[in-house]
Short mmCIF file of C-alpha atoms and ligand atoms in Angstrom, two decimals:
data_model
loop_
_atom_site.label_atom_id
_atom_site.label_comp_id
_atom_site.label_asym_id
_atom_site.label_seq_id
_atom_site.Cartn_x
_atom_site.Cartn_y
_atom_site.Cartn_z
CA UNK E 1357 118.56 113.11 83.04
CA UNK E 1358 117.98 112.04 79.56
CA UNK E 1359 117.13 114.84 77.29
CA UNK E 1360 113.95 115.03 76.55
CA UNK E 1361 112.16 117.22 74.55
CA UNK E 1362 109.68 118.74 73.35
CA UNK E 1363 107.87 116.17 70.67
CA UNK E 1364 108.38 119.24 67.64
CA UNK E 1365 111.93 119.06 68.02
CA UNK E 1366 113.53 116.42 65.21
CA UNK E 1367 115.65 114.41 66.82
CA UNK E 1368 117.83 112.36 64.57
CA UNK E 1369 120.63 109.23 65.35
CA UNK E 1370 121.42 106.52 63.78
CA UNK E 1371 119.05 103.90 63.75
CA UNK E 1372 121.24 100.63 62.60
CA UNK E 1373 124.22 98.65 64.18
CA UNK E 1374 127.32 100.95 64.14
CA UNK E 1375 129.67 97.83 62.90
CA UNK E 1376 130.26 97.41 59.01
CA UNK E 1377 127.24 96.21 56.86
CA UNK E 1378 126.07 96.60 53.71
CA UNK E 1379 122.99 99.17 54.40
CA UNK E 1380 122.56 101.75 57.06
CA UNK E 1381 119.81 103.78 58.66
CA UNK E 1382 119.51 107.26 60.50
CA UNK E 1383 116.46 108.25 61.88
CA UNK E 1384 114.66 111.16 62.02
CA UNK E 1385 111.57 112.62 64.01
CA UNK E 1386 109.75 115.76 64.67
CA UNK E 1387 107.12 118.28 63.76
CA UNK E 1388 109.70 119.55 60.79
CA UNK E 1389 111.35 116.13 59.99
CA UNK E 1390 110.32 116.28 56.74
CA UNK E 1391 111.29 119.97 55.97
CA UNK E 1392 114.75 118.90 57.73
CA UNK E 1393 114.94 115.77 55.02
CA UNK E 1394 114.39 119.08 52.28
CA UNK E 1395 117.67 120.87 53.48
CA UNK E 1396 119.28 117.85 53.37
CA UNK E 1397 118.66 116.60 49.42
CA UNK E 1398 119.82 118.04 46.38
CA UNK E 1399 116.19 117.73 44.67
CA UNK E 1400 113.41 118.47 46.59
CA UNK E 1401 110.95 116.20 47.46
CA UNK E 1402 107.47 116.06 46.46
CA UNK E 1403 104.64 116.30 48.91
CA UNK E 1404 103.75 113.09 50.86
CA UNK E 1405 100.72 112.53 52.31
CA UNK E 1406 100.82 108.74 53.60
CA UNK E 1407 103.68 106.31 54.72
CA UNK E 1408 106.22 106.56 51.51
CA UNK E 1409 109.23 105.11 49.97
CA UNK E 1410 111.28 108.18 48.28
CA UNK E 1411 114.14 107.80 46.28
CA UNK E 1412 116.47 110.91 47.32
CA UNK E 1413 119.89 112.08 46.68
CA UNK E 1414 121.67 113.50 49.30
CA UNK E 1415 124.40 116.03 50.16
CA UNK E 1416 126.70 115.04 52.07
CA UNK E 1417 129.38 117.52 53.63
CA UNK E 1418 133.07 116.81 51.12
CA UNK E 1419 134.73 115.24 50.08
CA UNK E 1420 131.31 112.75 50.01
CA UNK E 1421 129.43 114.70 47.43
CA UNK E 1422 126.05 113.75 46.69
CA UNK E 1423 125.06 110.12 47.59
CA UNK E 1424 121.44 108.19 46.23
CA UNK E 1425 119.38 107.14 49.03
CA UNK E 1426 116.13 106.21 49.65
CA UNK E 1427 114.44 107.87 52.53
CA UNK E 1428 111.58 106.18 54.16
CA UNK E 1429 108.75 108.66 55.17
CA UNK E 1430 105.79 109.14 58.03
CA UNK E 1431 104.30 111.80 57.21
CA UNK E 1432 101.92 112.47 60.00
CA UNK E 1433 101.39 111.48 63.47
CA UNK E 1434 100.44 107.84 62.20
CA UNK E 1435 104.12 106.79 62.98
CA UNK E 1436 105.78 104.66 65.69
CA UNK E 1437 107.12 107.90 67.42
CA UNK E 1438 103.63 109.68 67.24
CA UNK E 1439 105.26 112.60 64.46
CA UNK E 1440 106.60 112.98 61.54
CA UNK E 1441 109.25 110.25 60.97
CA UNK E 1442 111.91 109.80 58.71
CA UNK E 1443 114.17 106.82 57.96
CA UNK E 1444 116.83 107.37 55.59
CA UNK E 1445 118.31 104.32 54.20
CA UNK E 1446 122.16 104.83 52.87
CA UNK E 1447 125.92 102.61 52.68
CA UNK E 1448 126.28 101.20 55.78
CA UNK E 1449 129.71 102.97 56.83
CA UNK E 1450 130.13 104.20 59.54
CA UNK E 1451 131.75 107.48 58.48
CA UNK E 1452 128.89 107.76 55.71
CA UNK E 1453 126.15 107.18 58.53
CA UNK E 1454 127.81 110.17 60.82
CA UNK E 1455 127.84 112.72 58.05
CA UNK E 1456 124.34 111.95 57.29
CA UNK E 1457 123.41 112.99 61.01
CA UNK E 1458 125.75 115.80 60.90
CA UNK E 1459 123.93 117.01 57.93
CA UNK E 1460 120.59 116.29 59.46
CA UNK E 1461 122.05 118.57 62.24
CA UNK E 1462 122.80 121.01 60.28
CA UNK E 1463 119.60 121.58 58.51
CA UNK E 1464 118.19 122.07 62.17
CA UNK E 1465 117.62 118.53 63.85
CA UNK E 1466 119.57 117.72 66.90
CA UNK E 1467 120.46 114.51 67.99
CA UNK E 1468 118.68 112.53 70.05
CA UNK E 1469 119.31 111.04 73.23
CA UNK E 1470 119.43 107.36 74.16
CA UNK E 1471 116.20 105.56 73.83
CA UNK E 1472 114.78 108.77 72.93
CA UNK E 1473 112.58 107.68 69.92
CA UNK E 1474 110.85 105.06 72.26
CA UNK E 1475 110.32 107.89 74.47
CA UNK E 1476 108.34 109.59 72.19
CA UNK E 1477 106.66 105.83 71.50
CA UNK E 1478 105.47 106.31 75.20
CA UNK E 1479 104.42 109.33 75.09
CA UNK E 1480 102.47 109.24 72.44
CA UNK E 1481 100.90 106.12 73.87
CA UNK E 1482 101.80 103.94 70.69
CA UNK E 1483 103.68 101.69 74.02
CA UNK E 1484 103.46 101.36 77.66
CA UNK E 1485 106.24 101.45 80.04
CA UNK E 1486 106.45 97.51 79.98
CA UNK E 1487 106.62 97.38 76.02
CA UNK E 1488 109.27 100.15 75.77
CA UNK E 1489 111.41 98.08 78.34
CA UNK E 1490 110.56 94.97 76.19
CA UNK E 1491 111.96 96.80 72.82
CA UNK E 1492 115.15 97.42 75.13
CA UNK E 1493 114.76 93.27 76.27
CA UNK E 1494 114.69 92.76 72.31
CA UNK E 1495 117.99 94.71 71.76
CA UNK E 1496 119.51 92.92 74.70
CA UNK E 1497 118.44 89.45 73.89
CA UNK E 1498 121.49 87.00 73.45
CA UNK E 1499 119.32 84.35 73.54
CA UNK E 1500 116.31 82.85 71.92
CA UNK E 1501 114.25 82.45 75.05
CA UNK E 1502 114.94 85.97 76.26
CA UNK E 1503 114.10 87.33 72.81
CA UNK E 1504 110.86 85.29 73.04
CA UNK E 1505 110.29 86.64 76.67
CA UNK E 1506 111.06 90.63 75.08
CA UNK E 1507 108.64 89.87 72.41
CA UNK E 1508 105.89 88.44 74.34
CA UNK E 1509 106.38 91.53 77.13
CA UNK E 1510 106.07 93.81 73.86
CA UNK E 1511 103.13 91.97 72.58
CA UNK E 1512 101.61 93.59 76.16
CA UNK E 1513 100.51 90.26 77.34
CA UNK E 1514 102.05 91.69 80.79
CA UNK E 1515 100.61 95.03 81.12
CA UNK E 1516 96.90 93.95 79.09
CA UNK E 1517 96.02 91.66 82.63
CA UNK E 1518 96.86 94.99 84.39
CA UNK E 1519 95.30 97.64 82.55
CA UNK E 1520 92.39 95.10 82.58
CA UNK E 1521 92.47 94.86 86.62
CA UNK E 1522 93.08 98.43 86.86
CA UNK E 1523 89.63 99.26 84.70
CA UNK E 1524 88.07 97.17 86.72
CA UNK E 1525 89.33 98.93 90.20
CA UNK E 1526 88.55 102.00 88.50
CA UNK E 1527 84.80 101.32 87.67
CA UNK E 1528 84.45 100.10 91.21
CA UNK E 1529 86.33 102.76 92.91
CA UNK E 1530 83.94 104.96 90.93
CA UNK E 1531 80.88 103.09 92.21
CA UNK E 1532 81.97 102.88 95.87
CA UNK E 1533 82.55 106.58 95.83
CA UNK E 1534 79.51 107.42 94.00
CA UNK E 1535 77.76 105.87 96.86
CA UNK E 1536 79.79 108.38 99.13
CA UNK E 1537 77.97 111.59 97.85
CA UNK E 1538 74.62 109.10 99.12
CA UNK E 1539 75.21 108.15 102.45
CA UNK E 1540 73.19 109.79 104.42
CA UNK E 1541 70.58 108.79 102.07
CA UNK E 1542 71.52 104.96 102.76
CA UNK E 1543 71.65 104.82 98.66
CA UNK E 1544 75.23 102.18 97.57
CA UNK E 1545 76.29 101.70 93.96
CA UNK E 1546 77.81 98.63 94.80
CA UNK E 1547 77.04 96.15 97.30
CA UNK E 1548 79.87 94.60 99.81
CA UNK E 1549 79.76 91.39 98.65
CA UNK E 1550 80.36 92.53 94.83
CA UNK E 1551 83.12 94.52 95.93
CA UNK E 1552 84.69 92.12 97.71
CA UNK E 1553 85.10 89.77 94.71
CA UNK E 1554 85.90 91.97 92.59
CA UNK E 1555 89.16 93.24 94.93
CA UNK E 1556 89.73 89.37 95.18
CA UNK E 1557 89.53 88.75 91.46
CA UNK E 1558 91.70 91.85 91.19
CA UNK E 1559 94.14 90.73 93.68
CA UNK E 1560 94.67 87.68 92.40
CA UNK E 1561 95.83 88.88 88.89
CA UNK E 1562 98.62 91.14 90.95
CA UNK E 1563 99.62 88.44 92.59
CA UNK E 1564 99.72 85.97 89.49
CA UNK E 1565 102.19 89.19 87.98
CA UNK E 1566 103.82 89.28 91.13
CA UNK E 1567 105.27 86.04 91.04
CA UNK E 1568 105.63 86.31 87.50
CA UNK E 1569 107.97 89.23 88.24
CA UNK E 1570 109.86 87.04 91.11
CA UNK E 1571 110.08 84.09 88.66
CA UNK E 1572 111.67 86.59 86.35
CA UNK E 1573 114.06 88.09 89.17
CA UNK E 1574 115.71 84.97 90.24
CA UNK E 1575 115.98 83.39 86.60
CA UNK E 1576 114.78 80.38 86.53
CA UNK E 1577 116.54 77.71 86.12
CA UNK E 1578 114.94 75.51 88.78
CA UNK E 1579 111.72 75.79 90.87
CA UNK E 1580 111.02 76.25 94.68
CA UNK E 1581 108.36 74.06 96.08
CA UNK E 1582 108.06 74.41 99.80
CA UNK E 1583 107.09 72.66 102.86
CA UNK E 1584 104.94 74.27 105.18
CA UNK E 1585 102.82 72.46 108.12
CA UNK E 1586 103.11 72.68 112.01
CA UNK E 1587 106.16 71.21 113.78
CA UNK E 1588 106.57 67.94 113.50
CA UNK E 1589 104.03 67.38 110.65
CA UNK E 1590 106.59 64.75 108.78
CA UNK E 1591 108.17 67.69 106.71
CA UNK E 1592 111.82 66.94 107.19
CA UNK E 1593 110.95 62.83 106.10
CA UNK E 1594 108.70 63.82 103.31
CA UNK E 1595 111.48 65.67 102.07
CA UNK E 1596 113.98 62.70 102.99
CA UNK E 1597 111.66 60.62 101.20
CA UNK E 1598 111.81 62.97 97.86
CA UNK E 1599 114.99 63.27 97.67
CA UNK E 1600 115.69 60.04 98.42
CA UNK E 1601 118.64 60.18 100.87
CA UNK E 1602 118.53 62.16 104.38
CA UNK E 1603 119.22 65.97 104.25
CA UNK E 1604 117.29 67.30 106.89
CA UNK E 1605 117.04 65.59 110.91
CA UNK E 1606 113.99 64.39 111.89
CA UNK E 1607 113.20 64.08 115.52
CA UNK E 1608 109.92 63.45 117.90
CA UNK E 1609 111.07 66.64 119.28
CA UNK E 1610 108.65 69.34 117.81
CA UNK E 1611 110.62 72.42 115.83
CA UNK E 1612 113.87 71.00 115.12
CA UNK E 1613 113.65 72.66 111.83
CA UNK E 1614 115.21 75.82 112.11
CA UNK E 1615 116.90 76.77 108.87
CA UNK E 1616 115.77 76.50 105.61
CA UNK E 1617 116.78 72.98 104.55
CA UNK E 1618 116.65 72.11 100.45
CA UNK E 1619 117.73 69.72 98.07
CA UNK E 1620 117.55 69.81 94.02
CA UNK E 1621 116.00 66.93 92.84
CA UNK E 1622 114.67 66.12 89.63
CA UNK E 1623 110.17 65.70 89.19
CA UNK E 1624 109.55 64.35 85.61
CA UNK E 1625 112.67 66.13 84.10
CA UNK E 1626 112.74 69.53 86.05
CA UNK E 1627 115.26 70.77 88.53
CA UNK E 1628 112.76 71.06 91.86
CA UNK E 1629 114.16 72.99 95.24
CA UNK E 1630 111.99 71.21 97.62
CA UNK E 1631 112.26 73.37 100.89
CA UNK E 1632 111.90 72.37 104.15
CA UNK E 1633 111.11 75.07 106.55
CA UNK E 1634 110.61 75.77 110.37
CA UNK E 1635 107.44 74.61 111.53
CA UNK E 1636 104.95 77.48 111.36
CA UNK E 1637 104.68 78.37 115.24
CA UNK E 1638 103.72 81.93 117.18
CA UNK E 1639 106.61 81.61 119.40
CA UNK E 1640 108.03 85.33 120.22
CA UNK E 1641 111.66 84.68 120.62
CA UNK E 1642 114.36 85.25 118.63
CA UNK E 1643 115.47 82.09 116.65
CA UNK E 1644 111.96 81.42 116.57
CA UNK E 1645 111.10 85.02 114.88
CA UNK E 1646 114.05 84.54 112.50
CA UNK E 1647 112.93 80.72 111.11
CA UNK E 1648 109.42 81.82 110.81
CA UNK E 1649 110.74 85.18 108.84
CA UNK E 1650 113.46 83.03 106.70
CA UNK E 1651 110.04 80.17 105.89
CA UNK E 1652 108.37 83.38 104.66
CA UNK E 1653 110.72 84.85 102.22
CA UNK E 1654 111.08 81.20 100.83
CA UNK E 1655 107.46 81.03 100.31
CA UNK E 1656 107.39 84.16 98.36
CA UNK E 1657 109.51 82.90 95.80
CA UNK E 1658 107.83 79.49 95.92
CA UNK E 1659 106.31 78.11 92.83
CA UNK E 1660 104.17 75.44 95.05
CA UNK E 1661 103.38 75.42 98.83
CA UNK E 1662 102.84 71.40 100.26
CA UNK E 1663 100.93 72.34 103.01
CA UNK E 1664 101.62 68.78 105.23
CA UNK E 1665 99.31 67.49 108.00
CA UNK E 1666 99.39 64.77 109.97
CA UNK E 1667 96.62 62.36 108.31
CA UNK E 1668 95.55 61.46 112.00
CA UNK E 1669 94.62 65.15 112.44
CA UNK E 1670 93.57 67.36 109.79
CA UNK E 1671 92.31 70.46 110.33
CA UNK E 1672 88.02 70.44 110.47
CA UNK E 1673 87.75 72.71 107.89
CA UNK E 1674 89.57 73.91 104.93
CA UNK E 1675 89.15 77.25 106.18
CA UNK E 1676 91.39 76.39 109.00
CA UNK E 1677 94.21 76.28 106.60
CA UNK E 1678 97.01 78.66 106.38
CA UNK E 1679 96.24 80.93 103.24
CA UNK E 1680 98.55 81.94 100.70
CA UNK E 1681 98.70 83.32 97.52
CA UNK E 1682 100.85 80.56 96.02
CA UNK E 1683 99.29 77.70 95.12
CA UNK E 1684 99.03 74.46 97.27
CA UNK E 1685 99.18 71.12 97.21
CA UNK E 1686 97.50 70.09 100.38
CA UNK E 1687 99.32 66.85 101.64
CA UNK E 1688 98.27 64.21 104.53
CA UNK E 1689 101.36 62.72 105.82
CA UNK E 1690 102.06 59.31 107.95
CA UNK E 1691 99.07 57.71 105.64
CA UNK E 1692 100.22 54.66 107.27
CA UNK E 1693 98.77 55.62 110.72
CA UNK E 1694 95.42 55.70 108.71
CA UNK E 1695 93.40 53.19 107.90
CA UNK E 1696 92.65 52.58 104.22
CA UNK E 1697 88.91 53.66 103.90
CA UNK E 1698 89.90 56.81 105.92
CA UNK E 1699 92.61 57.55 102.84
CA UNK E 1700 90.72 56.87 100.36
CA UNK E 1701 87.94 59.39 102.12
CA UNK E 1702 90.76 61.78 102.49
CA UNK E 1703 91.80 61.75 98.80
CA UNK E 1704 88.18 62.25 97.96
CA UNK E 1705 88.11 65.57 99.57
CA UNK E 1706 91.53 66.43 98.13
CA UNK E 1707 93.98 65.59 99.94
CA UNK E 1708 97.14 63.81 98.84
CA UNK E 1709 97.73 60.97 101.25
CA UNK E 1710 101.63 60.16 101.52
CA UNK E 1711 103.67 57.93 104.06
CA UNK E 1712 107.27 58.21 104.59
CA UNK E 1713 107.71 55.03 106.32
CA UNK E 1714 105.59 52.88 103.73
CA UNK E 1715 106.95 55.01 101.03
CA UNK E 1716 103.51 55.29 99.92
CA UNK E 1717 102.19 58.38 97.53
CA UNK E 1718 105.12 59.73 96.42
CA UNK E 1719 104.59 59.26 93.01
CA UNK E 1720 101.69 60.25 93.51
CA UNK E 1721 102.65 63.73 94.83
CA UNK E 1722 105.68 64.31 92.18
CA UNK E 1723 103.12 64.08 89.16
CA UNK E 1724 100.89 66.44 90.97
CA UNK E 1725 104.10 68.67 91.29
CA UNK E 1726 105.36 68.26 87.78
CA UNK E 1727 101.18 68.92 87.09
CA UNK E 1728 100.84 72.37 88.90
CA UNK E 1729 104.96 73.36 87.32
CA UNK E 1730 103.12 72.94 84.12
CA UNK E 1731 101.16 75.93 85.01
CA UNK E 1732 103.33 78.24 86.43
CA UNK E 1733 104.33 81.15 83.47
CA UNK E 1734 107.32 79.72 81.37
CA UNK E 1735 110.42 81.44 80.65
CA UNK E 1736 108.49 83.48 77.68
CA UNK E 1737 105.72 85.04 79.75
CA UNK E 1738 108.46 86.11 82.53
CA UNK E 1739 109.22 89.40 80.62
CA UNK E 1740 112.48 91.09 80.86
CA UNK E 1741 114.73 91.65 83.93
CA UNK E 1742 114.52 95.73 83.70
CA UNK E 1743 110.82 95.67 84.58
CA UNK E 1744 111.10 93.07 87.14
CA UNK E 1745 113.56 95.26 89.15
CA UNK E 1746 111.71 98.34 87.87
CA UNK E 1747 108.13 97.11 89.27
CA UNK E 1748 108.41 94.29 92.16
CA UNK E 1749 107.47 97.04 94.97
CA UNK E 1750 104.95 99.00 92.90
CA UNK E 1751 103.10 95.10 92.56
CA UNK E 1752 103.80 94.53 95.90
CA UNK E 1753 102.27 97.73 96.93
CA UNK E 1754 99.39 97.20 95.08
CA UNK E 1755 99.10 93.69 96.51
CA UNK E 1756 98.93 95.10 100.12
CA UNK E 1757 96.68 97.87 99.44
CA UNK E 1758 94.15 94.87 97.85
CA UNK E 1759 94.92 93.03 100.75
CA UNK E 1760 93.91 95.83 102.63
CA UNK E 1761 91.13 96.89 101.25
CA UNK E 1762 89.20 93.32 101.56
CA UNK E 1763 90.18 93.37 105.11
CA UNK E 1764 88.94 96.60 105.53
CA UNK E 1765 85.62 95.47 103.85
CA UNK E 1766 85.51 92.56 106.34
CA UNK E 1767 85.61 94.61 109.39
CA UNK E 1768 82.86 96.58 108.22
CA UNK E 1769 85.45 99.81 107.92
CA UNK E 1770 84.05 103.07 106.10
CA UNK E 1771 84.16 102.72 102.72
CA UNK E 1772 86.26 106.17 102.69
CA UNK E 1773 88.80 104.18 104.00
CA UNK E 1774 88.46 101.42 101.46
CA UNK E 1775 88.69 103.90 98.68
CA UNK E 1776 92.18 105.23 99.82
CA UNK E 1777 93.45 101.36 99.44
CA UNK E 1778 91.79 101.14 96.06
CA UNK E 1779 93.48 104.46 94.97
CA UNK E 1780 96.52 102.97 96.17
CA UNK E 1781 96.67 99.79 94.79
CA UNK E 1782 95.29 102.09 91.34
CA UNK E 1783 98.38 104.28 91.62
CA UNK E 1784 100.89 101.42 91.81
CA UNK E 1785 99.71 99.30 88.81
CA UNK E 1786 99.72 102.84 86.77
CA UNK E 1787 103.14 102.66 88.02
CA UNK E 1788 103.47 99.32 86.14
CA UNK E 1789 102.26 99.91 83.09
CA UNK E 1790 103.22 104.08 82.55
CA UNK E 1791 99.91 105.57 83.22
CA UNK E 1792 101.54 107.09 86.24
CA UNK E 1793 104.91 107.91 85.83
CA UNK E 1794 107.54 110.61 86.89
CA UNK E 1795 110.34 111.94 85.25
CA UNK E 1796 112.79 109.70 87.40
CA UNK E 1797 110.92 106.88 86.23
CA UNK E 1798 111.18 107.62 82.59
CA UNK E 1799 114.96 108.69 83.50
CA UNK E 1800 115.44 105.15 84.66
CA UNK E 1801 114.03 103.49 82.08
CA UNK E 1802 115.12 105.15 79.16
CA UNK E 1803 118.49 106.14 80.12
CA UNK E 1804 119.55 101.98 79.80
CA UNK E 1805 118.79 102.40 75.94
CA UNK E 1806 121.31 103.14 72.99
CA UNK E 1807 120.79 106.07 71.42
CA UNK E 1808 119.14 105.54 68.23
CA UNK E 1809 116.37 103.70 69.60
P1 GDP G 378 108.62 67.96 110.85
O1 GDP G 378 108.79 68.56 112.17
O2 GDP G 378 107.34 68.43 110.19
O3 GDP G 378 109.79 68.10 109.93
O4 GDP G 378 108.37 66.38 111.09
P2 GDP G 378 109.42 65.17 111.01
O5 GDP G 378 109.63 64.75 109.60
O6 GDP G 378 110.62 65.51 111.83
O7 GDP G 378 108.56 64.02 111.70
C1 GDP G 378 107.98 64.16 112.97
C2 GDP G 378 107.71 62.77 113.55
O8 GDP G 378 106.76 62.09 112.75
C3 GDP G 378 108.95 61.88 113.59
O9 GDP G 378 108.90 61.10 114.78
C4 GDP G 378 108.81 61.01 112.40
O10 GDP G 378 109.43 59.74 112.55
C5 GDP G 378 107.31 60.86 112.30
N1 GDP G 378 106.92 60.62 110.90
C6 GDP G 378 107.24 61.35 109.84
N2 GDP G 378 106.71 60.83 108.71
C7 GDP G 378 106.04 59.72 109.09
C8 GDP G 378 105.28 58.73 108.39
O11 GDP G 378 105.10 58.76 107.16
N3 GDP G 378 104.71 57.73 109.13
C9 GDP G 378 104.87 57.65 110.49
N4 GDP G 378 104.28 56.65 111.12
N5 GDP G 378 105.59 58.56 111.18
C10 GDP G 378 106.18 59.58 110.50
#
């Protein structure tokens, strides 16, 4: 357990790199920080009532002596830490920078624990829990497009979306149970259909963060695009015909795919894992079970879904499509069984009409890949690792409770019932961003800083 304090007590470490360098820093914050600084100087310092730059001279234990500094002042709670804050800028040595903290000790600060200062940044609401892990993604950066992902994390363009969707849920959620006091009275605050796209609005920003967070968790170096479609919907020779050589069987004989077949191939410069997967069936047994479980988890991760049909026959309606969060590219296949008005119909209404025996649309279908890769977050809106591990379930959680609740809405459930998802879902984005947190939590997150930060 990190040791965590109340926000009067001055905490003090120091603040820059411990190797050699020309200038140090130790910082210092607390309800007394300045009155500590006082102990610590041989002249005393005059009163400061805004942010100021004060030449000091300090006294330092022997055989150091006295040593001119300039200490760097907050006076108030205006400060990154939310108190009085005090920077004290000195030689960089190392044995120079200790006795400065042992002499902040001394006059009555004690030193703080790792990450500590952010702490107090958090709870003081100057960050949320995303933008403290981002100033620890900052530290950790050894690379220019991590330290661009830490720094657009800390900018909050991951938790803003959130907070966003969670004041939304949270003016609906107050609506819907407004209306609960009223039912006998027949009076609503909000009508079903309102409700229902708001949750849908809602729960589409979790799950554009949710794969955000996935994208983040397996690093990105290459993209999953999947095949989905019933068996023997020309999957396995669409991706044959992709990746130009033959990596998974095709046969007449419906669900031959059982595993999770993929090749790397290159669309207009990226690295593409084009997936093919089991046919999606409602078999019960086993191997069946497993291949529809194993086409699942794939998905999950999947940048694009090409949802393939057999051009001869397409599903009536668009609502008879499988629905999934990712987004689609919705592919006819065997275009050559088709005649050519019919394609050119079909590609009217959306469809992208390919043929593995002619050959026929692939380029077609790459640029419409290499299109919709275009949109999915690059490396500098994936944030940093710690608060992908930290918050895949809680977004996950939320997702299902969404999910949920706009199923419950559909089958005309109470909206009691609908509340408890929406408090859920509520809960687990606070989760996200801080506004609900626990000590454990905090322990977790904090603990992975240096001390001095
Ligand atoms: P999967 O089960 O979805 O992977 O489907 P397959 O790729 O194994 O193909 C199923 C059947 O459709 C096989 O007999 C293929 O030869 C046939 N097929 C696949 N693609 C095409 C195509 O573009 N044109 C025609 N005419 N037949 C195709």
């Amino acid at each position: 357990m990190i040791g965590w304090s109340d926000p009067r007590t001055t905490i003090v470490a120091i603040a820059s790199a411990t190797s050699p360098a020309l200038r140090g820093a130790v910082r210092m914050a607390g309800e007394d920080a300045i009155d500590v600084l006082q102990r610590m100087v041989a002249d005393p310092i005059p009163p400061v009532t805004r942010p100021s730059r004060v030449p000091i001279r300090l006294c330092l234990p022997d055989p150091l002596g006295t040593l001119d500094a300039v200490a760097l002042v907050w006076p108030t709670s205006r400060s990154y830490c939310g108190c009085p804050s005090v920077e004290i800028h000195t030689v960089g040595a190392l044995p120079i920078l200790e006795a400065t903290v042992n002499a902040a000790t001394a006059a009555g600060a004690r030193p703080a624990g790792p990450g500590e200062f952010t702490l107090r940044a958090f709870l003081a609401g100057r960050l949320d829990l995303t933008q403290a892990e981002a100033v620890l993604g900052v530290i950790d950066a050894t690379n220019r497009s991590q330290l661009d992902a830490a720094l657009t994390q800390l900018a909050g363009n991951l938790s803003a979306p959130l907070r966003e969707a969670r004041d939304q849920l949270l003016d609906m959620l107050a609506d819907l149970e407004a209306g609960l006091d009223f039912v006998e009275e027949d009076i609503s605050f909000i009508d079903d259909q309102t409700l229902r796209a708001g949750l849908l609005r809602i729960a589409e920003r979790v799950a554009a963060t949710s794969r955000q967070m996935q994208a983040q968790r397996r690093s990105e170096s290459f993209h999953w695009v999947v095949l989905r479609g019933r068996p023997n919907a020309g999957k396995s020779s669409l991706l044959n015909s992709l990746a130009d050589e033959s990596v998974a069987i095709v046969s007449d004989e419906a669900g031959t795919t059982r595993d999770v077949v993929w090749r790397e191939i290159d669309i207009h410069g990226r690295h593409v894992r084009i997936a093919d997967t089991a046919g999606i069936e409602t078999g019960h047994d086993p191997v069946t079970a497993k291949s529809q479980q194993a086409a699942a988890t794939i998905e999950q991760v999947a940048a694009i879904v090409l949802q393939c049909h057999d051009a001869r026959q397409l599903p009536a309606s668009l609502a008879e499509l499988e629905s999934t969060s990712t987004p689609v590219i919705r592919v006819a296949t065997k275009g050559d069984t088709i005649d050519e008005p019919h394609a050119v119909e079909l590609a009217q209404q959306g469809w992208l009409v390919t043929s593995a025996v002619q050959r026929s649309g692939l380029d077609r279908l790459r640029s419409e890949i290499s299109r919709r890769l275009d949109q999915v977050p690059g490396a500098s809106d994936l944030g940093v690792p710690g608060t992908a591990a930290r918050c895949a379930d809680a977004i996950d959680r939320a997702a299902t409770s969404l999910r949920q609740a706009v199923d419950l809405l559909d089958l005309l459930a109470g909206h009691e019932l609908i509340a408890v998802e929406m408090r859920q879902a509520l809960a687990a984005i606070g989760e996200v961003t801080g506004e609900i947190y626990t000590d454990d939590i905090l322990d977790r997150v904090f603990s992975r800083f240096c001390i001095g930060k």
